[in-house]
N, CA, C and O atoms as a DFTB+ gen file, in Angstrom:
384 C
 N C O
     1  1       1.047      -1.389       0.181
     2  2       0.161       0.009       0.480
     3  2       1.002       1.281      -0.433
     4  3       0.980       1.933      -1.476
     5  1       1.850       1.020       1.053
     6  2       2.487       2.210       0.825
     7  2       3.171       2.590      -0.588
     8  3       3.476       3.761      -0.818
     9  1       3.480       1.211      -1.847
    10  2       4.163       1.816      -2.726
    11  2       2.645       2.594      -3.740
    12  3       2.471       3.418      -4.638
    13  1       2.185       2.071      -3.240
    14  2       0.581       2.882      -4.063
    15  2       0.546       4.338      -3.659
    16  3       0.333       5.324      -4.365
    17  1       0.819       4.249      -2.293
    18  2       0.474       5.436      -2.267
    19  2       1.660       6.588      -2.302
    20  3       1.399       7.764      -2.048
    21  1       2.868       6.176      -2.612
    22  2       4.521       7.282      -3.574
    23  2       3.594       6.739      -4.626
    24  3       2.636       7.497      -4.773
    25  1       3.547       5.537      -5.515
    26  2       2.882       6.289      -6.628
    27  2       1.579       7.042      -7.033
    28  3       1.234       7.049      -8.215
    29  1       0.947       7.592      -6.199
    30  2      -0.203       8.573      -6.727
    31  2       0.377       9.735      -5.825
    32  3      -0.169      10.837      -5.770
    33  1       1.210       9.500      -5.314
    34  2       2.271      11.553      -4.523
    35  2       2.882      11.871      -5.699
    36  3       3.050      13.008      -6.141
    37  1       3.341      10.422      -6.394
    38  2       4.369      11.182      -7.620
    39  2       3.472      11.278      -8.580
    40  3       3.932      12.120      -9.351
    41  1       2.478      10.912      -8.974
    42  2       1.618      11.278     -10.123
    43  2       0.569      12.236      -9.976
    44  3      -0.124      12.601     -10.926
    45  1       0.404      12.754      -8.514
    46  2       0.027      14.011      -8.481
    47  2       0.548      14.923      -8.440
    48  3      -0.147      15.939      -8.416
    49  1       2.141      15.078      -8.408
    50  2       3.092      16.415      -8.491
    51  2       3.268      16.294     -10.043
    52  3       3.963      17.177     -10.544
    53  1       2.715      15.277     -10.950
    54  2       3.190      15.638     -12.948
    55  2       2.051      16.674     -13.244
    56  3       0.939      16.935     -12.785
    57  1       2.977      17.193     -14.358
    58  2       2.473      18.131     -14.605
    59  2       1.335      17.325     -15.613
    60  3       1.615      16.245     -16.133
    61  1      -0.369      18.202     -15.871
    62  2      -1.373      17.462     -16.445
    63  2      -1.181      17.826     -18.474
    64  3      -1.918      17.648     -19.443
    65  1       0.036      18.320     -18.296
    66  2       0.469      17.754     -19.679
    67  2       1.314      17.121     -19.669
    68  3       1.783      17.235     -20.802
    69  1       2.032      16.316     -19.007
    70  2       2.669      15.280     -19.248
    71  2       2.040      14.156     -19.851
    72  3       0.941      13.783     -19.441
    73  1       2.739      13.467     -20.964
    74  2       1.679      12.812     -21.321
    75  2       1.813      11.282     -21.089
    76  3       2.706      10.986     -20.295
    77  1       1.299      10.529     -21.477
    78  2       0.899       9.045     -20.908
    79  2       2.972       7.885     -21.189
    80  3       3.753       6.971     -20.923
    81  1       2.706       8.710     -21.680
    82  2       4.257       7.426     -22.306
    83  2       5.440       8.303     -21.920
    84  3       6.240       8.400     -22.851
    85  1       5.894       9.174     -20.487
    86  2       5.936       9.738     -20.323
    87  2       6.758       8.808     -19.246
    88  3       6.119       8.363     -18.292
    89  1       8.345       8.460     -19.387
    90  2       8.632       7.314     -17.985
    91  2       8.202       7.417     -16.578
    92  3       8.253       6.400     -15.886
    93  1       7.761       8.590     -16.047
    94  2       7.974       8.946     -14.530
    95  2       5.978       7.983     -14.969
    96  3       6.041       6.782     -14.705
    97  1       5.006       8.283     -15.339
    98  2       3.928       8.238     -15.609
    99  2       3.523       6.171     -15.705
   100  3       2.511       5.578     -15.332
   101  1       5.002       5.534     -16.454
   102  2       4.661       4.022     -16.817
   103  2       5.632       3.991     -15.576
   104  3       4.869       3.441     -14.783
   105  1       6.548       4.160     -15.013
   106  2       7.129       3.848     -13.658
   107  2       6.337       3.540     -13.084
   108  3       6.153       2.422     -12.603
   109  1       5.330       4.986     -12.963
   110  2       3.915       4.356     -11.455
   111  2       3.418       3.862     -12.067
   112  3       3.058       2.955     -11.317
   113  1       2.852       3.555     -13.323
   114  2       1.739       2.319     -13.672
   115  2       2.266       0.606     -13.532
   116  3       1.668      -0.382     -13.106
   117  1       3.698       0.790     -14.117
   118  2       4.271      -1.145     -13.515
   119  2       3.809      -1.114     -11.822
   120  3       2.955      -1.893     -11.398
   121  1       4.502      -0.102     -10.937
   122  2       4.212       0.229      -9.876
   123  2       4.007      -0.206      -9.400
   124  3       4.532      -1.041      -8.664
   125  1       2.043       0.565      -9.794
   126  2       0.777      -0.106      -8.773
   127  2       0.449      -1.345      -9.450
   128  3      -0.245      -2.091      -8.759
   129  1       0.761      -1.800     -10.656
   130  2       0.109      -3.144     -11.546
   131  2       0.747      -3.495     -10.118
   132  3      -0.064      -3.712      -9.217
   133  1       2.157      -3.577      -9.804
   134  2       2.786      -4.899      -9.116
   135  2       2.555      -4.829      -7.742
   136  3       2.532      -5.839      -7.038
   137  1       2.338      -3.409      -7.205
   138  2       1.291      -3.878      -5.486
   139  2       0.082      -4.777      -5.492
   140  3      -0.214      -5.558      -4.589
   141  1      -0.591      -4.576      -6.624
   142  2      -1.529      -5.134      -7.022
   143  2      -1.667      -6.871      -6.853
   144  3      -2.390      -7.600      -6.175
   145  1      -0.545      -7.102      -7.872
   146  2      -0.356      -7.762      -7.888
   147  2       0.543      -8.827      -6.037
   148  3       1.116      -9.901      -5.856
   149  1       0.281      -8.088      -5.489
   150  2       1.406      -8.146      -4.767
   151  2       0.020      -8.312      -3.311
   152  3       0.123      -9.105      -2.375
   153  1      -0.878      -7.567      -3.472
   154  2      -1.761      -7.927      -2.677
   155  2      -2.377      -8.926      -3.162
   156  3      -2.347      -9.768      -2.265
   157  1      -2.961      -9.379      -4.107
   158  2      -3.264     -10.383      -4.007
   159  2      -3.275     -11.687      -3.912
   160  3      -4.087     -12.593      -3.725
   161  1      -1.325     -11.431      -4.222
   162  2      -0.532     -13.110      -2.843
   163  2      -1.040     -13.025      -1.815
   164  3      -1.832     -13.870      -1.400
   165  1      -0.605     -11.710      -1.006
   166  2      -1.105     -11.402       0.193
   167  2      -2.307     -12.028       0.336
   168  3      -2.132     -13.080       0.950
   169  1      -3.444     -11.854       0.046
   170  2      -4.906     -12.667       0.674
   171  2      -4.845     -13.748      -0.377
   172  3      -6.005     -14.124      -0.544
   173  1      -4.249     -14.239      -0.949
   174  2      -3.772     -15.530      -1.431
   175  2      -3.068     -16.716       0.290
   176  3      -3.413     -17.619       1.053
   177  1      -1.752     -15.617      -0.081
   178  2      -1.333     -16.117       1.241
   179  2      -1.718     -16.778       2.704
   180  3      -1.451     -17.833       3.277
   181  1      -2.624     -15.390       3.053
   182  2      -4.107     -15.447       4.024
   183  2      -4.465     -16.693       4.046
   184  3      -4.206     -17.396       5.022
   185  1      -5.124     -17.164       2.959
   186  2      -5.833     -17.998       2.358
   187  2      -5.027     -19.990       2.551
   188  3      -5.565     -21.086       2.706
   189  1      -3.606     -19.549       2.427
   190  2      -2.815     -20.822       2.235
   191  2      -2.212     -21.124       4.101
   192  3      -2.169     -22.229       4.644
   193  1      -1.905     -20.079       4.599
   194  2      -2.535     -20.469       6.235
   195  2      -3.123     -21.093       6.816
   196  3      -2.683     -21.886       7.648
   197  1      -4.775     -20.836       6.425
   198  2      -6.053     -21.821       6.763
   199  2      -5.973     -23.403       5.716
   200  3      -6.746     -24.356       5.613
   201  1      -4.794     -23.109       5.146
   202  2      -4.946     -24.657       5.078
   203  2      -4.344     -25.171       5.261
   204  3      -4.451     -26.391       5.136
   205  1      -2.937     -24.362       5.828
   206  2      -2.122     -25.296       6.641
   207  2      -2.421     -25.321       7.920
   208  3      -1.942     -26.243       8.581
   209  1      -3.316     -24.285       8.610
   210  2      -4.023     -25.201       9.688
   211  2      -4.564     -26.435       9.947
   212  3      -4.291     -27.140      10.918
   213  1      -5.755     -26.819       8.585
   214  2      -6.427     -27.608       8.436
   215  2      -5.993     -28.771       8.220
   216  3      -6.556     -29.839       8.459
   217  1      -3.787     -28.363       7.226
   218  2      -3.817     -29.657       6.755
   219  2      -4.044     -29.617       5.247
   220  3      -3.929     -30.646       4.582
   221  1      -4.207     -29.023       4.968
   222  2      -5.205     -29.564       3.359
   223  2      -4.191     -28.644       2.298
   224  3      -4.482     -28.557       1.104
   225  1      -2.838     -27.898       2.938
   226  2      -2.091     -27.244       1.930
   227  2      -1.388     -28.519       1.032
   228  3      -1.208     -29.648       1.487
   229  1      -1.014     -28.051      -0.429
   230  2       0.035     -28.645      -1.053
   231  2       1.321     -27.929      -1.464
   232  3       1.120     -26.729      -1.656
   233  1       2.259     -28.219      -1.604
   234  2       3.559     -27.462      -2.074
   235  2       3.814     -28.239      -3.612
   236  3       4.009     -29.443      -3.781
   237  1       3.741     -27.028      -4.800
   238  2       4.271     -28.025      -5.981
   239  2       5.502     -27.204      -6.743
   240  3       5.082     -26.139      -7.195
   241  1       6.728     -27.398      -6.966
   242  2       7.423     -26.344      -7.096
   243  2       7.016     -25.945      -8.457
   244  3       6.239     -26.589      -9.162
   245  1       7.569     -24.882      -8.764
   246  2       7.086     -23.805      -9.689
   247  2       8.381     -23.116     -10.102
   248  3       9.241     -23.058      -9.223
   249  1       8.777     -22.379     -11.745
   250  2      10.324     -22.125     -12.004
   251  2       9.673     -20.607     -12.172
   252  3       8.628     -20.397     -12.787
   253  1      10.348     -19.743     -11.619
   254  2      10.390     -18.383     -11.316
   255  2      11.723     -18.014     -11.798
   256  3      12.737     -18.713     -11.787
   257  1      11.512     -16.286     -12.412
   258  2      12.140     -15.435     -12.588
   259  2      13.046     -14.423     -11.108
   260  3      12.559     -13.720     -10.222
   261  1      14.313     -14.745     -11.383
   262  2      14.469     -14.473     -10.033
   263  2      15.151     -12.568     -10.192
   264  3      15.371     -11.745      -9.304
   265  1      15.268     -12.491     -11.343
   266  2      15.554     -11.146     -11.827
   267  2      14.214     -10.374     -11.712
   268  3      14.209      -9.290     -11.128
   269  1      13.259     -10.804     -12.157
   270  2      11.842     -10.545     -12.439
   271  2      11.467      -9.898     -10.850
   272  3      10.908      -8.841     -10.561
   273  1      11.922     -10.799     -10.120
   274  2      11.073     -11.153      -9.048
   275  2      11.730     -10.190      -7.863
   276  3      11.243      -9.813      -6.797
   277  1      13.431      -9.862      -8.655
   278  2      14.383      -8.792      -7.619
   279  2      13.622      -7.150      -8.129
   280  3      13.555      -6.222      -7.323
   281  1      13.191      -7.054      -9.319
   282  2      13.064      -5.972      -9.948
   283  2      11.751      -5.741      -9.704
   284  3      11.470      -4.652     -10.206
   285  1      11.118      -6.073      -9.350
   286  2       9.468      -5.869      -8.322
   287  2      10.034      -5.472      -7.121
   288  3       9.892      -4.290      -6.806
   289  1      10.472      -6.004      -6.596
   290  2      10.729      -5.660      -4.916
   291  2      11.655      -4.135      -5.217
   292  3      11.457      -3.375      -4.269
   293  1      12.303      -3.703      -5.946
   294  2      12.488      -2.303      -5.975
   295  2      11.998      -2.138      -6.210
   296  3      11.479      -1.530      -5.273
   297  1      10.799      -2.050      -7.648
   298  2      10.005      -0.959      -7.858
   299  2       8.801      -0.699      -6.545
   300  3       8.097       0.308      -6.476
   301  1       8.773      -1.685      -5.704
   302  2       7.499      -1.325      -4.640
   303  2       8.473      -1.138      -3.643
   304  3       7.969      -1.559      -2.601
   305  1       9.800      -0.653      -3.390
   306  2      10.012      -0.265      -2.073
   307  2      10.973       0.535      -2.258
   308  3      11.718       0.709      -1.294
   309  1      11.270       1.276      -3.549
   310  2      12.071       1.987      -3.809
   311  2      11.679       3.559      -3.594
   312  3      12.439       4.464      -3.939
   313  1      10.544       3.759      -3.050
   314  2       9.922       4.971      -2.975
   315  2       9.711       5.197      -1.503
   316  3       9.589       6.369      -1.145
   317  1       9.665       4.460      -0.803
   318  2       9.751       4.529       0.725
   319  2      11.274       4.160       1.166
   320  3      11.771       4.094       2.290
   321  1      11.855       3.935      -0.167
   322  2      13.608       3.662       0.815
   323  2      13.600       5.192       0.556
   324  3      13.548       5.955       1.520
   325  1      13.644       5.610      -0.564
   326  2      13.551       7.439      -1.227
   327  2      13.616       8.348      -0.312
   328  3      14.361       9.323      -0.221
   329  1      12.510       7.842       0.589
   330  2      11.622       8.996       1.250
   331  2      12.526       9.207       2.478
   332  3      12.794      10.357       2.827
   333  1      13.020       8.115       3.166
   334  2      13.622       7.921       3.896
   335  2      15.557       7.649       3.981
   336  3      16.331       7.172       4.811
   337  1      15.704       8.412       2.290
   338  2      17.330       8.910       2.597
   339  2      18.020       7.575       1.798
   340  3      19.240       7.434       1.878
   341  1      17.368       6.796       1.181
   342  2      17.943       5.288       1.412
   343  2      18.095       5.063      -0.237
   344  3      17.082       5.300      -0.895
   345  1      19.044       4.714      -0.800
   346  2      18.945       4.511      -2.167
   347  2      19.122       2.891      -2.094
   348  3      19.843       2.290      -1.298
   349  1      18.167       2.237      -3.268
   350  2      17.339       1.066      -3.129
   351  2      18.023       0.958      -4.420
   352  3      17.672       1.849      -5.193
   353  1      19.019       0.023      -4.963
   354  2      19.484      -0.100      -6.103
   355  2      19.375      -1.273      -6.593
   356  3      18.948      -1.983      -5.683
   357  1      19.595      -2.171      -7.978
   358  2      20.206      -3.262      -7.687
   359  2      21.650      -3.385      -8.468
   360  3      21.798      -2.889      -9.585
   361  1      22.501      -3.953      -7.915
   362  2      23.605      -4.182      -9.042
   363  2      23.508      -4.835     -10.280
   364  3      22.511      -5.556     -10.321
   365  1      24.248      -4.844     -11.403
   366  2      24.126      -5.264     -12.927
   367  2      25.018      -6.536     -12.722
   368  3      25.872      -6.398     -11.846
   369  1      24.983      -7.788     -13.382
   370  2      23.675      -7.918     -13.599
   371  2      22.220      -8.237     -12.526
   372  3      22.084      -8.490     -11.329
   373  1      21.780      -8.156     -13.079
   374  2      20.489      -8.917     -12.271
   375  2      20.232     -10.370     -12.830
   376  3      19.874     -10.666     -13.970
   377  1      20.515     -11.265     -11.697
   378  2      20.346     -12.723     -12.272
   379  2      18.949     -13.446     -12.797
   380  3      17.883     -13.136     -12.265
   381  1      19.011     -14.560     -14.015
   382  2      17.529     -14.269     -14.692
   383  2      17.041     -15.815     -14.567
   384  3      15.922     -16.143     -14.962
C-alpha cells in the first residue's frame, strides 16, 4: 500500500500536460500493477495459512525468474526507501 501511495503522490505532482507515455507515468503504472499483484498474493497467502492449519496445503515446485522478482521488489520499495534517504538499487547484472 505504501508503494501505491508513493506512486499516487508522484503522479499528483506530474504536470497535466505530461504525456501518458512519459517514463515517470510508466514507472508509476508498473509500480501500481506490481502492488496490485502483491496484494492479491497477500490474500492468497492468508488463505494458505488457513489451509496449513487445516492440513490441506500442497506445495508445488514452479519455475520463477529471480531477476523479475528482484525488480518487482525494487519497484515496490524504492519510493519508501527514497523517502528515508536510502538508495535502493540492484547491482548489474540482475540474475535471470
